[in-house]
Short mmCIF file of C-alpha atoms and ligand atoms in Angstrom, two decimals:
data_model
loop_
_atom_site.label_atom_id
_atom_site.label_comp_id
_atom_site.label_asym_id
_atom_site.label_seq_id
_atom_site.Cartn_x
_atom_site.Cartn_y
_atom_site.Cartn_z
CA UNK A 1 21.57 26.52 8.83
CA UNK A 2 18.50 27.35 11.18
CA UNK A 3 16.88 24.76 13.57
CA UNK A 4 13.53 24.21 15.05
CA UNK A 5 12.09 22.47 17.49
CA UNK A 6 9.19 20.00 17.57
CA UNK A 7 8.71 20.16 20.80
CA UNK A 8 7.21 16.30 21.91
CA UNK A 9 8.48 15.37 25.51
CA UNK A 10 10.43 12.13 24.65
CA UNK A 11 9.71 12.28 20.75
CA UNK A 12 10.58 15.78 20.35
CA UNK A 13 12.89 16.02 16.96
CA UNK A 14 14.61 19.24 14.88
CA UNK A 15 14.15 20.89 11.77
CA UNK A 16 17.03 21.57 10.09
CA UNK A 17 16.42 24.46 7.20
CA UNK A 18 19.93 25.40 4.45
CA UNK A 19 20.84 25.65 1.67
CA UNK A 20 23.23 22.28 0.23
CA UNK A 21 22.46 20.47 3.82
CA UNK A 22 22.17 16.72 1.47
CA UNK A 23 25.91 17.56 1.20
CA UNK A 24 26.90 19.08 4.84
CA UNK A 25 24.54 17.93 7.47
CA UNK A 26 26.24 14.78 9.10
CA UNK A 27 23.38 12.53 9.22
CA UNK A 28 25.39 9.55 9.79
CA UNK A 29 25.73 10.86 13.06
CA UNK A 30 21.87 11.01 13.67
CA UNK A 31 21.07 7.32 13.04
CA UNK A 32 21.22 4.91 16.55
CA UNK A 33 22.07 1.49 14.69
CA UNK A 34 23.86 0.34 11.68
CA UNK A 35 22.01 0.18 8.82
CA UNK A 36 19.77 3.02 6.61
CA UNK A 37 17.49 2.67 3.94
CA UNK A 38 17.26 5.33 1.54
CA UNK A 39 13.66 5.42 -0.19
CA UNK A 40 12.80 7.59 -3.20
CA UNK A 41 11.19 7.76 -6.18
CA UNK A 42 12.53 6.74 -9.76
CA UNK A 43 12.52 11.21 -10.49
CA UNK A 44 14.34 12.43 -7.54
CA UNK A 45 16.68 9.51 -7.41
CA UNK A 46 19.20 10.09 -10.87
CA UNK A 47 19.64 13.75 -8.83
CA UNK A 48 19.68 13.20 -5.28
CA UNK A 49 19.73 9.62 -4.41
CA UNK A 50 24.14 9.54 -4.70
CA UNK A 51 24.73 12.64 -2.93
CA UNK A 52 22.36 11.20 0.15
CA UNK A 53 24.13 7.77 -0.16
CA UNK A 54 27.62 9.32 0.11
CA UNK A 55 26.82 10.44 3.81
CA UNK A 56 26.13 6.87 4.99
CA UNK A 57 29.76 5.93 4.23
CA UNK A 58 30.95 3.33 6.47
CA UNK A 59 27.32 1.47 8.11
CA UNK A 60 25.06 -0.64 5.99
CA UNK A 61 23.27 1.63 3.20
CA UNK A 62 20.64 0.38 1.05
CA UNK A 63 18.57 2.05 -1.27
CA UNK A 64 14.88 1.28 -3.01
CA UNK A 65 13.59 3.22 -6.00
CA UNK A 66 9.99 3.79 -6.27
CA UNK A 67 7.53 4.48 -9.07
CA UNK A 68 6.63 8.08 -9.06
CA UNK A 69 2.94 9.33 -8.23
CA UNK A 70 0.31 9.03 -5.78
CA UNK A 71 -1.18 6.20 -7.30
CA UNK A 72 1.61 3.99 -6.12
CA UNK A 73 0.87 5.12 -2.41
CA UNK A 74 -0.96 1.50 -1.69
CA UNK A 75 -0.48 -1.00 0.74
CA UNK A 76 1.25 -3.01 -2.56
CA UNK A 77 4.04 -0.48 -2.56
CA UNK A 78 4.39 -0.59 1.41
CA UNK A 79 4.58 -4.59 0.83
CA UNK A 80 7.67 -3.85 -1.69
CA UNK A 81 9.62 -1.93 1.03
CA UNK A 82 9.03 -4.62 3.71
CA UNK A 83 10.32 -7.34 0.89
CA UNK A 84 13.38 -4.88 0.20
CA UNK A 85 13.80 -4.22 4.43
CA UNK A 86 13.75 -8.13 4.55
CA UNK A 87 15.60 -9.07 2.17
CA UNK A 88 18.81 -6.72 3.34
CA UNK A 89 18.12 -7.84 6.80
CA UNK A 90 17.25 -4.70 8.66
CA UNK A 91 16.57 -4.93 11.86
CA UNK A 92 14.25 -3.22 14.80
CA UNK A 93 17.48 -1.14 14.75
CA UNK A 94 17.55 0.27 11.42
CA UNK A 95 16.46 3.81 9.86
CA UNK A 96 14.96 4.65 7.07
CA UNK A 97 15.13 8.22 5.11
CA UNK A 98 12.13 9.20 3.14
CA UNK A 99 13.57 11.02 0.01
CA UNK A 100 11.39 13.05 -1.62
CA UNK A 101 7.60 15.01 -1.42
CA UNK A 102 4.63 14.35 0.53
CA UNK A 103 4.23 10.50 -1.79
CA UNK A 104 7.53 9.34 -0.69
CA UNK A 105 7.25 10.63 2.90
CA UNK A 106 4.04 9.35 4.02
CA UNK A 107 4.75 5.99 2.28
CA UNK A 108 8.00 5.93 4.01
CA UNK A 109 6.94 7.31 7.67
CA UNK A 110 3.92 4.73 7.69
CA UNK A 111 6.30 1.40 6.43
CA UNK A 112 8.72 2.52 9.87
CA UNK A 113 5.74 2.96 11.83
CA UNK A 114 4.79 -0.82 10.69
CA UNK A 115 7.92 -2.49 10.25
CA UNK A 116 8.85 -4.97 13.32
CA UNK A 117 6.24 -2.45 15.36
CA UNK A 118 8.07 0.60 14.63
CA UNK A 119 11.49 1.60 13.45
CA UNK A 120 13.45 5.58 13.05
CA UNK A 121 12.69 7.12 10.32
CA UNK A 122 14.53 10.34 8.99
CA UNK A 123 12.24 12.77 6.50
CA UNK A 124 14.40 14.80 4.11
CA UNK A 125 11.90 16.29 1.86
CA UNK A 126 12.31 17.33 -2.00
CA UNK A 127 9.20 19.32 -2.51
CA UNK A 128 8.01 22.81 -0.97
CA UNK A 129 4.96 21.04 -0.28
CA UNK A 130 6.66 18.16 2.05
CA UNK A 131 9.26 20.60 3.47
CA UNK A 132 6.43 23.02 4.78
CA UNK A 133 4.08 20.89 5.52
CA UNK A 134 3.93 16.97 5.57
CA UNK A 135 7.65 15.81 6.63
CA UNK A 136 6.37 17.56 9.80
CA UNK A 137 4.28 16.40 12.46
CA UNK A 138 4.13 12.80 11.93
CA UNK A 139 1.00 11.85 10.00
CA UNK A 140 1.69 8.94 7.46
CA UNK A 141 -0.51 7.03 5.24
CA UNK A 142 -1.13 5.26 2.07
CA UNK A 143 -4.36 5.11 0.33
CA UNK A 144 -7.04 2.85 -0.18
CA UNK A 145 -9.36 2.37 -3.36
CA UNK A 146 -12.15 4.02 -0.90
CA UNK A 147 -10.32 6.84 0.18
CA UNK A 148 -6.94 8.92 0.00
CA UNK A 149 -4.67 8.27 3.35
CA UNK A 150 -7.56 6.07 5.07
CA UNK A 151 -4.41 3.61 6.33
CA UNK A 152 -2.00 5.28 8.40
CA UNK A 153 -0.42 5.87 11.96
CA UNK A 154 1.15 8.78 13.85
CA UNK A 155 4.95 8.43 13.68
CA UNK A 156 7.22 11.08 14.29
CA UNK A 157 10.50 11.43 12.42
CA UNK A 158 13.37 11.41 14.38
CA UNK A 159 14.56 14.51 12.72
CA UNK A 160 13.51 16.70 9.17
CA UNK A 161 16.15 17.60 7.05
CA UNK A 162 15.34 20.33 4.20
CA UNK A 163 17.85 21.48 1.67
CA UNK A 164 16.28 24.51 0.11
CA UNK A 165 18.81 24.08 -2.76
CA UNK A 166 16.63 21.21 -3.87
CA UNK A 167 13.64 23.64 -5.00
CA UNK A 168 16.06 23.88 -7.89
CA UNK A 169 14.78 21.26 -9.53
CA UNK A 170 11.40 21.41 -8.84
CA UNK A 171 8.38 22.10 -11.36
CA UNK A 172 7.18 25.79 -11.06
CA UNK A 173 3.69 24.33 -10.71
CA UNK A 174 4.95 22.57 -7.93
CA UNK A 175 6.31 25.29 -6.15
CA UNK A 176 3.06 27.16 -6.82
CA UNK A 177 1.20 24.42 -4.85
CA UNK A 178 3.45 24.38 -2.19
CA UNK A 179 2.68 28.15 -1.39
CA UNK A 180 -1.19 27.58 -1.32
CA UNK A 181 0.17 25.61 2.07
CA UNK A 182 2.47 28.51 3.04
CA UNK A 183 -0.17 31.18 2.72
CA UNK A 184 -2.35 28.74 4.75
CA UNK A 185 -0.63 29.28 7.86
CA UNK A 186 -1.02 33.27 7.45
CA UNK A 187 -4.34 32.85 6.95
CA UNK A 188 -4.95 30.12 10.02
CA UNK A 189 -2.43 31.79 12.39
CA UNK A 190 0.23 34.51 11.73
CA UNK A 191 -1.26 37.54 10.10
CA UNK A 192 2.42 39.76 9.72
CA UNK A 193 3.05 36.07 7.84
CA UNK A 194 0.39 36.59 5.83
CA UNK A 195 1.81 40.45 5.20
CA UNK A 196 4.96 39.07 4.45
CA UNK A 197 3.74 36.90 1.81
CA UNK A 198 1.76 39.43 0.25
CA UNK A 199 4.86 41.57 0.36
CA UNK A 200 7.43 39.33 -1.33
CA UNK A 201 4.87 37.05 -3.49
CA UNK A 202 7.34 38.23 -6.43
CA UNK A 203 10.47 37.03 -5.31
CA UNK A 204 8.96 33.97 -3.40
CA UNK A 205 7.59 33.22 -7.32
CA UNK A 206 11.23 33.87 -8.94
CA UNK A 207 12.53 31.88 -6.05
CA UNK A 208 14.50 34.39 -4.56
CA UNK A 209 16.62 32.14 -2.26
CA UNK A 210 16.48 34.04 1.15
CA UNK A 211 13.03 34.87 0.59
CA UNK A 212 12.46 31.01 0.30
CA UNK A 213 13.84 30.01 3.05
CA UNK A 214 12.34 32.73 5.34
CA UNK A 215 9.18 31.35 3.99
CA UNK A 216 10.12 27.77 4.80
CA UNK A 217 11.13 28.89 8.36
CA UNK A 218 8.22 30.53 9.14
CA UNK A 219 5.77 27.98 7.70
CA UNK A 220 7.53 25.07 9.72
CA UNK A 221 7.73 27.21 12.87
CA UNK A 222 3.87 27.46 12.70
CA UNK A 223 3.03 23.90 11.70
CA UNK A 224 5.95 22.75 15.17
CA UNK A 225 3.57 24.65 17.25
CA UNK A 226 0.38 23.35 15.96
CA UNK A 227 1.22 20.18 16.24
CA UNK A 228 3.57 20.54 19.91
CA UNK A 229 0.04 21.21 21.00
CA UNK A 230 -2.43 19.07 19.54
CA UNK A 231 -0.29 15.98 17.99
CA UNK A 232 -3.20 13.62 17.24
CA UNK A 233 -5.32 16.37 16.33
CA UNK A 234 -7.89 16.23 18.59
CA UNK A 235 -8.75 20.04 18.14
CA UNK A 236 -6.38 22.59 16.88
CA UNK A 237 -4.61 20.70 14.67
CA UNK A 238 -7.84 20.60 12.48
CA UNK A 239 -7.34 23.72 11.61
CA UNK A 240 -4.25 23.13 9.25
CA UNK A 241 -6.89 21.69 6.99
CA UNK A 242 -7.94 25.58 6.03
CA UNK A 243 -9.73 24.78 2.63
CA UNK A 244 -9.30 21.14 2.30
CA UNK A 245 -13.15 20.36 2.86
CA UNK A 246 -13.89 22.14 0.07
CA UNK A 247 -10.47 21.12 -1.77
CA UNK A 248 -11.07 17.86 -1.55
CA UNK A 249 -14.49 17.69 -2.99
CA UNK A 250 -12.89 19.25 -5.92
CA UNK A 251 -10.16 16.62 -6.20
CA UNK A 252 -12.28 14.00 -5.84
CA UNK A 253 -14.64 15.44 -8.69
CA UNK A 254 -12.18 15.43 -11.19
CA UNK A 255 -10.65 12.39 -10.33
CA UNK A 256 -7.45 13.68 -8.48
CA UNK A 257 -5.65 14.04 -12.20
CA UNK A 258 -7.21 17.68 -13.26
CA UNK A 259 -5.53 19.15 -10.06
CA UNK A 260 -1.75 18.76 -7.64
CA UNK A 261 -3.85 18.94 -4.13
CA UNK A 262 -1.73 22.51 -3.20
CA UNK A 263 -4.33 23.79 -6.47
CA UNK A 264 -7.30 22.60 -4.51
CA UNK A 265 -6.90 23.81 -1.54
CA UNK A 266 -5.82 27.23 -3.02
CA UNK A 267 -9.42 27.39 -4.25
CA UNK A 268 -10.57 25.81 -0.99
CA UNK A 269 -9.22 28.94 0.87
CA UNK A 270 -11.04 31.59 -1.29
CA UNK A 271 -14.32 29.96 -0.77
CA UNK A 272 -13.64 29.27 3.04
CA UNK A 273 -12.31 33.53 3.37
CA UNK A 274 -15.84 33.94 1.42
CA UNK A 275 -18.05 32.14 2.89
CA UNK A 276 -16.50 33.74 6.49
CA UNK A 277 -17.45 36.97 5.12
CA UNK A 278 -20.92 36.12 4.46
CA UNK A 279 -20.62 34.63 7.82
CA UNK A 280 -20.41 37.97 8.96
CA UNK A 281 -17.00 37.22 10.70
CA UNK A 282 -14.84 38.70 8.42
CA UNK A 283 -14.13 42.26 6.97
CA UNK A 284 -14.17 43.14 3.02
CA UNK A 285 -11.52 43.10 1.35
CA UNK A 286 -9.31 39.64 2.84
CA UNK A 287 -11.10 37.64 -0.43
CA UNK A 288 -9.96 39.89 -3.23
CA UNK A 289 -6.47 40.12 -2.08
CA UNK A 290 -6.11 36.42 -0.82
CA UNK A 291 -7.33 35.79 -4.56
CA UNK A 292 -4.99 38.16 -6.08
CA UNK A 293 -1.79 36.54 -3.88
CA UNK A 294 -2.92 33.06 -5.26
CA UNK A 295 -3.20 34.21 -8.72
CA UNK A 296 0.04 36.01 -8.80
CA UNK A 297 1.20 32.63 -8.16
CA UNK A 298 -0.63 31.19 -11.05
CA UNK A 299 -2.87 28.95 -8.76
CA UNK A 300 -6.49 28.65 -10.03
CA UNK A 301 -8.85 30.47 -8.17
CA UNK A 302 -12.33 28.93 -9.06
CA UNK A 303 -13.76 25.46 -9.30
CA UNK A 304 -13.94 23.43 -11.99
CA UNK A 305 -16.34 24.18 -14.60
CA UNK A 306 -19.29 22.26 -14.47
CA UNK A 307 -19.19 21.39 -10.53
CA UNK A 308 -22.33 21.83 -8.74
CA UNK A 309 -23.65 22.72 -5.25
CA UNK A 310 -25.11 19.56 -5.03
CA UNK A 311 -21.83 17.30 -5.93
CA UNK A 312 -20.05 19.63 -2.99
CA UNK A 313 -22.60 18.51 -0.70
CA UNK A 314 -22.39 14.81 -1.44
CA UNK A 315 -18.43 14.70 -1.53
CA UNK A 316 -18.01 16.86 1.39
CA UNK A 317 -20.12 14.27 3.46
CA UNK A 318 -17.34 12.07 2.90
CA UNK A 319 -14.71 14.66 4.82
CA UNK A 320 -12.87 13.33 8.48
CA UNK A 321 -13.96 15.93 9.83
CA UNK A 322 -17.99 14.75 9.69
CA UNK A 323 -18.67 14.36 13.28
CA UNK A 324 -21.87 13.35 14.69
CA UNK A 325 -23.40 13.55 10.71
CA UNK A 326 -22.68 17.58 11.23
CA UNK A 327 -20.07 18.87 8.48
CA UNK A 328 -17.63 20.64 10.60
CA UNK A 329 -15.40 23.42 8.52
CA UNK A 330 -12.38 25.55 8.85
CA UNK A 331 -13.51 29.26 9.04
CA UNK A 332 -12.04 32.50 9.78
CA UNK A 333 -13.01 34.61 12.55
CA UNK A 334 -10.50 36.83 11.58
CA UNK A 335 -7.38 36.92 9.40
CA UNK A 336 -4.92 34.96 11.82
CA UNK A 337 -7.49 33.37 13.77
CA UNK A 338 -9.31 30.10 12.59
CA UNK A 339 -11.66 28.01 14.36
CA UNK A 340 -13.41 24.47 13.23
CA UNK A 341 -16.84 24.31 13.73
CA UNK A 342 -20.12 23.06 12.65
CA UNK A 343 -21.70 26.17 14.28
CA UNK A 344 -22.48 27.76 11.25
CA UNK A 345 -25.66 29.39 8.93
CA UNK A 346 -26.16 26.48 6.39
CA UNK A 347 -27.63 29.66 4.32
CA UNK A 348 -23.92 31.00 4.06
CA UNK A 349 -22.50 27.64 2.70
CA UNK A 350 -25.09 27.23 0.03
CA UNK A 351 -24.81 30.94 -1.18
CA UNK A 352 -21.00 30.27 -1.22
CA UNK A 353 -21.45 26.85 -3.20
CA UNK A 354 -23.74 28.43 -5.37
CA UNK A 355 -21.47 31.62 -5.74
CA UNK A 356 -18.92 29.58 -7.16
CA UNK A 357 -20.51 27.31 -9.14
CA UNK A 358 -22.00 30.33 -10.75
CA UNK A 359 -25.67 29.11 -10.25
P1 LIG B 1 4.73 14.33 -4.65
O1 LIG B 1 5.40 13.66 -3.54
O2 LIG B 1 3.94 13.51 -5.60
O3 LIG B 1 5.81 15.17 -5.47
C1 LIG B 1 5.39 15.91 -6.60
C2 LIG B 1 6.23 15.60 -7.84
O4 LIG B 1 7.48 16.27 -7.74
C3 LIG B 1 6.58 14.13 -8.01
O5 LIG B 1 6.54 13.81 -9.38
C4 LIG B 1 8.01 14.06 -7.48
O6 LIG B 1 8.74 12.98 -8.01
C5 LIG B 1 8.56 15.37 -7.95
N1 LIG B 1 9.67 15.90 -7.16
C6 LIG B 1 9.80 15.89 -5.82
N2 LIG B 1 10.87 16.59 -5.45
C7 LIG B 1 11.46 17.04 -6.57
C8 LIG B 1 12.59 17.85 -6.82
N3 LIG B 1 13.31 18.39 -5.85
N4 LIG B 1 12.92 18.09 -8.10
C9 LIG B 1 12.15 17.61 -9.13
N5 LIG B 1 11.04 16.88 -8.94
C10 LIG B 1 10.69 16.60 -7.67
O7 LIG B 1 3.72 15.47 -4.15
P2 LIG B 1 3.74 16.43 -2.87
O8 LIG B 1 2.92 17.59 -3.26
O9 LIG B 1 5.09 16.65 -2.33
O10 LIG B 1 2.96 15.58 -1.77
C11 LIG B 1 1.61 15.22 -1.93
C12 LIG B 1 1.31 14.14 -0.92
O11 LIG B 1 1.52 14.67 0.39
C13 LIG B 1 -0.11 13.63 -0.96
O12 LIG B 1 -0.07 12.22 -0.96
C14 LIG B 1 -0.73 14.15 0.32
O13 LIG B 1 -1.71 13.28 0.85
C15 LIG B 1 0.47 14.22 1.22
N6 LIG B 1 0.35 15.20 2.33
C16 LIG B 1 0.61 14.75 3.58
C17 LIG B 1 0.56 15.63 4.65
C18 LIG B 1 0.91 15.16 6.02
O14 LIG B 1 0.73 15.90 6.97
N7 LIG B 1 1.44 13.96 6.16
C19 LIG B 1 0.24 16.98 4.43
C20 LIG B 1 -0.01 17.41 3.13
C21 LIG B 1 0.04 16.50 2.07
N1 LIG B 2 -1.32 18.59 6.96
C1 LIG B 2 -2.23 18.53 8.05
C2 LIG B 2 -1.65 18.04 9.32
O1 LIG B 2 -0.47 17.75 9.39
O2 LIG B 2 -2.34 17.91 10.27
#
């Protein structure tokens, strides 16, 4: 097992990274009261949900199955887990362990940030996605009709527990999404990262175990930095969103069913590394091979057909990152070194909209 720091003053909390920790990491010992609640979703649950429960032997253990998918991350699924918290009596005391990816841990995170004005909460995520990027650094949400994870609070778990051995199980197209958010923190950050990637991209797709948890390691070490220094992202933490202006245009477009959001934001990248280079700011070359790591991958690497500069525009408007009516983006002064700004030639976003959309 390796551990990691997220280093918070008095809400500081570990990573713990192995392979078959659901079964050996004594997390009974982690929790400060009495009772757990283990919450997961109605997929991961006939595989994981027992060998969790086992470790709870011995204080009050309840468990609530979920329906699976984003579209049951709503403020009607949050009510269910209060009902379920009530009903078993939990009190300001109790813990609850978000089993499962990104759904199932923001859900989960935001309820104990709500519940009696904030209970523990323990993150042991199920997807590469969660485990390298959302079980860490506290964000939780659900979403409203208007707009994906416009409800949420900052909450940090009390600890992140990540079995690698759960990958297992997981989708290949999945995993695939899960890397676009590994090779984002080469990209943002950690250029011999990004080398290392582009090194191993062939065992990291056959799931080499070792390889896959070097990867994990490395992409949580980055993300426990990032967010030691900016937790509420009022500057640097911006820049995890490498690609998700544009990604999320794209998932809006088509309705968040034609694409997992790890696909987006592959794309996202690519035209963010492009439009740097037209920029000026970065050197030829960083585009083609940042395409052909995605690719190798099998993560698409252009929009969807039919999108238009004009639709960007008008859903990238809609982006958090809008300040002031200016659209600030993630760009690349270099590999390793991002910066968000709205300092930019307006002439190098259009020719990379149009670029893409092939107009
Ligand atoms: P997800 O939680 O929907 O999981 C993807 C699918 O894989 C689901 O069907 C799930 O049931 C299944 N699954 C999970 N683990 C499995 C396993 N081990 N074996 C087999 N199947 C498994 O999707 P995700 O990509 O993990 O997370 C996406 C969510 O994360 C979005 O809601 C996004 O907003 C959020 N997110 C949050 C942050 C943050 O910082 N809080 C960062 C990135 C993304
Ligand atoms: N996933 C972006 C963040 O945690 O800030």
């Amino acid at each position: 097992m390796r551990t990691l720091q997220v280093a918070l003053a008095e809400r500081s909390y570990p990573i713990h990274i192995g392979e078959g920790l659901l079964d050996s990491f004594p997390l009974a010992e982690q929790v400060r009261g009495n009772q757990v609640m283990i919450i997961t979703n109605e997929t991961i649950a006939p595989i994981y949900l027992d060998k969790l429960t086992r470790q709870f032997a011995g204080i009050q253990c309840d468990t609530l199955i979920l329906p699976d998918g984003e579209k049951f991350k709503t403020l009607d699924t949050l009510e269910t887990i209060f009902d379920a918290l009530m009903s078993k009596r939990h009190s300001r005391t109790t813990t609850l362990v978000a089993l499962g990816g990104g759904v199932i841990g923001d859900m989960v995170g935001f309820a104990a940030a709500c519940y009696q004005r904030g209970v523990d909460f323990i993150q042991v995520p199920t997807t590469l996605l969660a485990q390298v990027d959302s079980s860490v650094g506290g964000k939780t949400a659900v979403n409203h009709p208007r707009g994906k994870n416009m409800i949420g609070a900052f909450h940090q778990p009390r600890l992140v527990l990540i079995d690698t051995l759960v990958l297992d199980t997981l989708p290949a197209r999945e995993l695939a999404a899960g890397y676009a958010e590994v090779v984002k923190y080469g990209l943002i950050r950690d250029p011999d990262f990004y080398a290392w990637l582009e090194t191993n991209n062939q065992g990291l797709l056959s799931r080499e175990a070792e390889l896959l948890a070097e990867a994990i390691y490395r992409s949580c070490e980055n993300k426990a930095q990032v967010v030691a220094d900016d937790e509420t992202e009022q500057g640097n933490r911006a820049l995890l969103n490498l690609g998700h202006t544009f990604g999320h245009a794209m998932e809006t477009a088509t309705g968040y069913s034609h694409w997992l959001h790890g696909e987006a934001v592959a794309v996202g990248m690519i035209m963010a590394v492009h439009m740097s280079r037209e920029l000026g700011w970065l050197e030829q070359g960083l585009e083609e091979k940042l395409t052909a790591l995605l690719a190798s991958w099998k993560l698409p690497v252009a929009v969807p057909q039919g999108m238009t500069p004009a639709q960007f525009m008008d859903l990238m408007a809609m982006d958090k990152k809008v300040l002031n009516g200016q659209l600030r983006l993630v760009l690349l002064k270099a590999l390793g070194q991002a910066v968000v700004t709205a300092e930019y030639d307006k002439g190098a976003l259009d020719s990379t909209l149009e670029a893409f959309c092939g107009v």
